[in-house]
Amino acid sequence: MGFLDGLLGGRTADFDSGSSASNAIELTKRHQQVSLTRQGAATGNLRVNLTWRMRTSDFGGPQRGSLFRHPFKALKPPEVLGHGQSMVNVDLDLGCLFELADGTKGVVQPLGGYLGDVNAPPYVKLSGDDRFGSASGETMYVNLDHREAIKRLLVFVYIYDQTPAFDRTHAVVTLYPSNGPRIEIGLDERHPQARSCAVVMIENVKGELVVRREVKFVYGFQGELDRLYGWGLTWGRGYKSKADR
């Protein structure tokens, strides 16, 4: 399916509510939006976290034990959080395109060292670059105490290099507001050749902060996401240093 997949479908205005059992809101195709303002969560630092895991069977991982001793293992491949050096085939990066109320536009991402600032424009800060899919993943902070300065933020995930494998990474982006339930967006659609994904838009709509699920996969990189959402930035091919890889 092309990167325009989902654009022609009507966007619903449904607002989901948190689950009392899991204290989480899952944004889906059916329930795409949640208002941080209505939840009383439009202040403080919003933490945005990317985690992912790989099936060991995808990489020729450890052999299973005897099926006579553990017959149900045949039904469920073992999974691990992250992966070791011998299994490094994918490097997922978390990024954010930002547009401020004064018209300033830019990007926060590991590539190029554009890590942002949480106490000054763009009020978005990336904590670092997770190279190996650790359990803690990658984390970004958004200072919502400056929400009036923010027009829109597009949180995205991209595969830096190696083999496109979104269909094997089981990636999840979770938003942790300062108040109320966390917000989860799973990247569980099958787009095996995609290299980037627009995950969620955080938008200031007449003073109300709205979180909207996007989950649009593209086969290029940040420049293609830019064109898809009309950011208008100039892009060039970037590389990480060997020390950062």
Tab-separated table of C-alpha atoms in Angstrom:
chain	number	residue	atom	x	y	z
A	1	MET	CA	0.000	0.000	0.000
A	2	GLY	CA	1.303	3.478	-0.817
A	3	PHE	CA	2.137	6.260	1.585
A	4	LEU	CA	-1.185	7.936	0.776
A	5	ASP	CA	-2.942	5.001	2.410
A	6	GLY	CA	-5.485	6.285	4.869
A	7	LEU	CA	-5.503	9.892	3.636
A	8	LEU	CA	-8.768	9.490	1.764
A	9	GLY	CA	-10.569	7.972	4.723
A	10	GLY	CA	-12.645	10.350	6.822
A	11	ARG	CA	-11.108	11.340	10.121
A	12	THR	CA	-13.433	10.803	13.011
A	13	ALA	CA	-13.800	13.237	15.869
A	14	ASP	CA	-14.289	10.526	18.451
A	15	PHE	CA	-12.565	11.003	21.787
A	16	ASP	CA	-11.632	7.861	23.653
A	17	SER	CA	-11.592	7.477	27.407
A	18	GLY	CA	-9.073	5.692	29.573
A	19	SER	CA	-9.402	2.123	30.727
A	20	SER	CA	-9.773	1.815	34.474
A	21	ALA	CA	-8.148	-1.611	34.321
A	22	SER	CA	-4.960	-0.604	32.495
A	23	ASN	CA	-4.999	3.172	33.044
A	24	ALA	CA	-4.266	3.554	29.341
A	25	ILE	CA	-5.897	4.982	26.243
A	26	GLU	CA	-5.179	3.094	23.038
A	27	LEU	CA	-5.591	5.199	19.929
A	28	THR	CA	-6.944	3.101	17.063
A	29	LYS	CA	-8.470	3.630	13.620
A	30	ARG	CA	-11.868	3.734	15.290
A	31	HIS	CA	-10.853	5.983	18.202
A	32	GLN	CA	-8.230	8.341	16.815
A	33	GLN	CA	-8.196	11.342	19.143
A	34	VAL	CA	-7.933	12.363	22.746
A	35	SER	CA	-7.910	15.854	24.232
A	36	LEU	CA	-5.188	16.550	26.790
A	37	THR	CA	-7.044	19.728	27.764
A	38	ARG	CA	-10.273	17.874	28.556
A	39	GLN	CA	-8.273	15.322	30.550
A	40	GLY	CA	-6.665	18.096	32.604
A	41	ALA	CA	-3.260	17.012	31.267
A	42	ALA	CA	-2.200	20.043	29.215
A	43	THR	CA	0.516	21.185	31.636
A	44	GLY	CA	3.913	19.953	32.773
A	45	ASN	CA	6.196	17.689	30.769
A	46	LEU	CA	4.597	15.241	28.359
A	47	ARG	CA	6.878	12.212	28.041
A	48	VAL	CA	6.882	10.448	24.660
A	49	ASN	CA	8.499	7.016	24.660
A	50	LEU	CA	9.350	4.612	21.825
A	51	THR	CA	9.871	0.940	22.677
A	52	TRP	CA	10.099	-2.108	20.481
A	53	ARG	CA	10.947	-5.769	20.560
A	54	MET	CA	12.019	-8.377	18.032
A	55	ARG	CA	11.166	-12.057	17.756
A	56	THR	CA	14.300	-14.149	18.199
A	57	SER	CA	12.979	-16.489	15.513
A	58	ASP	CA	13.380	-13.665	12.968
A	59	PHE	CA	17.136	-13.719	13.502
A	60	GLY	CA	17.872	-17.394	14.017
A	61	GLY	CA	17.779	-16.972	17.778
A	62	PRO	CA	18.210	-19.645	20.430
A	63	GLN	CA	16.756	-23.050	19.681
A	64	ARG	CA	13.690	-24.050	21.637
A	65	GLY	CA	13.859	-26.740	24.274
A	66	SER	CA	12.192	-30.105	23.938
A	67	LEU	CA	8.623	-29.835	22.661
A	68	PHE	CA	7.782	-32.865	24.787
A	69	ARG	CA	8.626	-30.888	27.910
A	70	HIS	CA	7.143	-27.608	26.661
A	71	PRO	CA	4.535	-28.438	24.012
A	72	PHE	CA	3.025	-24.922	23.958
A	73	LYS	CA	6.307	-23.346	22.858
A	74	ALA	CA	5.507	-24.482	19.342
A	75	LEU	CA	2.557	-22.095	19.341
A	76	LYS	CA	4.397	-18.932	20.390
A	77	PRO	CA	7.876	-17.912	19.225
A	78	PRO	CA	10.039	-16.545	22.039
A	79	GLU	CA	10.340	-12.777	22.226
A	80	VAL	CA	13.012	-10.586	23.709
A	81	LEU	CA	13.096	-6.913	24.640
A	82	GLY	CA	15.476	-5.204	22.268
A	83	HIS	CA	18.229	-7.369	20.857
A	84	GLY	CA	21.921	-8.096	21.241
A	85	GLN	CA	24.805	-7.051	19.033
A	86	SER	CA	24.589	-10.251	17.005
A	87	MET	CA	20.988	-9.437	16.088
A	88	VAL	CA	21.306	-5.750	15.188
A	89	ASN	CA	19.473	-5.378	11.872
A	90	VAL	CA	17.284	-2.380	12.652
A	91	ASP	CA	17.921	0.981	14.288
A	92	LEU	CA	14.652	2.728	15.137
A	93	ASP	CA	14.834	6.458	15.837
A	94	LEU	CA	12.228	8.736	17.415
A	95	GLY	CA	11.802	12.220	15.995
A	96	CYS	CA	9.459	15.204	15.926
A	97	LEU	CA	8.614	17.820	13.315
A	98	PHE	CA	7.581	21.019	15.087
A	99	GLU	CA	5.766	24.178	14.063
A	100	LEU	CA	5.496	26.967	16.620
A	101	ALA	CA	2.852	29.675	16.860
A	102	ASP	CA	5.326	32.282	15.561
A	103	GLY	CA	5.888	30.263	12.369
A	104	THR	CA	9.203	28.675	13.377
A	105	LYS	CA	9.580	25.160	11.935
A	106	GLY	CA	12.174	22.469	12.408
A	107	VAL	CA	12.946	18.939	13.530
A	108	VAL	CA	14.104	17.189	16.700
A	109	GLN	CA	15.869	13.874	15.978
A	110	PRO	CA	19.054	11.930	16.775
A	111	LEU	CA	20.387	12.261	13.214
A	112	GLY	CA	22.408	15.460	13.024
A	113	GLY	CA	22.274	15.908	16.792
A	114	TYR	CA	19.093	17.994	16.719
A	115	LEU	CA	18.091	17.098	20.266
A	116	GLY	CA	16.031	20.216	20.982
A	117	ASP	CA	15.427	22.068	24.246
A	118	VAL	CA	12.663	21.558	26.791
A	119	ASN	CA	12.895	25.003	28.441
A	120	ALA	CA	13.339	27.107	25.288
A	121	PRO	CA	11.960	26.887	21.735
A	122	PRO	CA	10.954	24.395	20.430
A	123	TYR	CA	10.094	23.148	23.964
A	124	VAL	CA	10.790	19.589	22.762
A	125	LYS	CA	13.818	17.624	23.963
A	126	LEU	CA	15.090	14.185	22.933
A	127	SER	CA	16.920	12.402	25.744
A	128	GLY	CA	19.287	10.535	23.440
A	129	ASP	CA	19.642	7.850	20.782
A	130	ASP	CA	18.931	4.218	21.670
A	131	ARG	CA	21.011	2.099	19.313
A	132	PHE	CA	19.976	-1.388	20.324
A	133	GLY	CA	16.280	-1.386	21.232
A	134	SER	CA	16.788	-1.436	24.993
A	135	ALA	CA	13.851	-1.929	27.329
A	136	SER	CA	13.754	1.807	28.124
A	137	GLY	CA	13.684	2.765	24.442
A	138	GLU	CA	13.968	6.382	23.305
A	139	THR	CA	12.281	9.237	25.151
A	140	MET	CA	11.252	12.750	24.170
A	141	TYR	CA	9.873	15.464	26.443
A	142	VAL	CA	7.399	18.208	25.493
A	143	ASN	CA	7.015	21.170	27.853
A	144	LEU	CA	3.264	21.809	27.826
A	145	ASP	CA	3.638	24.777	30.165
A	146	HIS	CA	4.524	26.566	26.900
A	147	ARG	CA	1.571	25.089	25.007
A	148	GLU	CA	0.503	28.515	23.733
A	149	ALA	CA	3.789	28.672	21.775
A	150	ILE	CA	3.175	25.304	20.084
A	151	LYS	CA	1.056	25.045	16.915
A	152	ARG	CA	1.618	21.398	15.973
A	153	LEU	CA	4.045	18.551	16.646
A	154	LEU	CA	4.312	15.464	14.448
A	155	VAL	CA	5.953	12.565	16.282
A	156	PHE	CA	7.516	10.088	13.865
A	157	VAL	CA	9.674	6.965	13.851
A	158	TYR	CA	12.153	5.993	11.163
A	159	ILE	CA	14.601	3.204	10.439
A	160	TYR	CA	18.038	4.791	10.122
A	161	ASP	CA	19.605	2.133	7.893
A	162	GLN	CA	19.759	-1.605	7.306
A	163	THR	CA	16.681	-3.622	6.392
A	164	PRO	CA	13.180	-2.103	6.605
A	165	ALA	CA	11.396	-4.232	9.194
A	166	PHE	CA	8.526	-2.329	10.788
A	167	ASP	CA	6.451	-5.496	10.511
A	168	ARG	CA	8.909	-7.310	12.830
A	169	THR	CA	9.710	-4.628	15.404
A	170	HIS	CA	6.359	-4.505	17.264
A	171	ALA	CA	7.037	-0.829	18.003
A	172	VAL	CA	4.822	1.128	20.404
A	173	VAL	CA	4.831	4.875	21.038
A	174	THR	CA	3.454	5.802	24.465
A	175	LEU	CA	2.608	9.284	25.711
A	176	TYR	CA	2.756	9.875	29.460
A	177	PRO	CA	0.944	13.112	30.386
A	178	SER	CA	1.513	14.816	33.719
A	179	ASN	CA	-2.018	13.809	34.698
A	180	GLY	CA	-4.397	11.026	33.682
A	181	PRO	CA	-3.918	7.813	31.700
A	182	ARG	CA	-1.060	7.139	29.332
A	183	ILE	CA	-1.787	7.119	25.585
A	184	GLU	CA	-0.575	4.213	23.436
A	185	ILE	CA	-0.181	3.989	19.665
A	186	GLY	CA	0.927	0.655	18.234
A	187	LEU	CA	2.744	0.442	14.898
A	188	ASP	CA	1.300	-2.967	14.151
A	189	GLU	CA	0.217	-2.550	10.528
A	190	ARG	CA	2.077	-4.627	7.954
A	191	HIS	CA	4.227	-2.325	5.820
A	192	PRO	CA	7.417	-4.398	5.493
A	193	GLN	CA	9.144	-2.030	3.031
A	194	ALA	CA	8.379	1.220	4.873
A	195	ARG	CA	11.269	3.187	6.339
A	196	SER	CA	9.360	5.909	8.205
A	197	CYS	CA	6.057	6.319	10.008
A	198	ALA	CA	4.138	9.411	11.078
A	199	VAL	CA	2.800	8.206	14.430
A	200	VAL	CA	0.866	10.947	16.201
A	201	MET	CA	0.037	14.645	15.797
A	202	ILE	CA	-0.150	16.913	18.853
A	203	GLU	CA	-2.007	20.046	17.789
A	204	ASN	CA	-3.149	23.245	19.434
A	205	VAL	CA	-6.698	23.742	18.153
A	206	LYS	CA	-8.067	27.066	19.409
A	207	GLY	CA	-6.338	26.626	22.733
A	208	GLU	CA	-7.179	22.921	23.092
A	209	LEU	CA	-4.336	20.402	22.908
A	210	VAL	CA	-5.481	17.433	20.844
A	211	VAL	CA	-3.546	14.183	20.314
A	212	ARG	CA	-4.469	12.470	17.036
A	213	ARG	CA	-3.339	9.077	15.810
A	214	GLU	CA	-1.746	9.161	12.348
A	215	VAL	CA	0.170	5.868	11.781
A	216	LYS	CA	0.978	6.628	8.148
A	217	PHE	CA	3.886	4.643	6.737
A	218	VAL	CA	6.066	5.963	3.919
A	219	TYR	CA	8.849	4.329	1.947
A	220	GLY	CA	11.235	7.279	2.206
A	221	PHE	CA	12.551	9.300	5.111
A	222	GLN	CA	11.822	12.599	6.862
A	223	GLY	CA	11.569	14.534	3.592
A	224	GLU	CA	8.678	12.356	2.480
A	225	LEU	CA	6.891	12.877	5.799
A	226	ASP	CA	7.498	16.615	5.371
A	227	ARG	CA	5.831	16.601	1.938
A	228	LEU	CA	2.954	14.515	3.231
A	229	TYR	CA	2.172	17.051	5.969
A	230	GLY	CA	3.300	20.241	4.219
A	231	TRP	CA	6.092	21.295	6.584
A	232	GLY	CA	8.212	22.908	3.875
A	233	LEU	CA	11.698	22.199	5.258
A	234	THR	CA	14.800	21.525	3.146
A	235	TRP	CA	16.307	18.071	3.617
A	236	GLY	CA	19.614	16.416	2.767
A	237	ARG	CA	20.952	12.917	3.310
A	238	GLY	CA	22.556	12.607	6.748
A	239	TYR	CA	24.737	9.954	8.356
A	240	LYS	CA	25.642	9.006	11.887
A	241	SER	CA	29.287	8.819	12.820
A	242	LYS	CA	30.797	5.397	13.445
A	243	ALA	CA	31.042	6.255	17.134
A	244	ASP	CA	27.280	6.831	17.229
A	245	ARG	CA	26.313	3.733	15.275
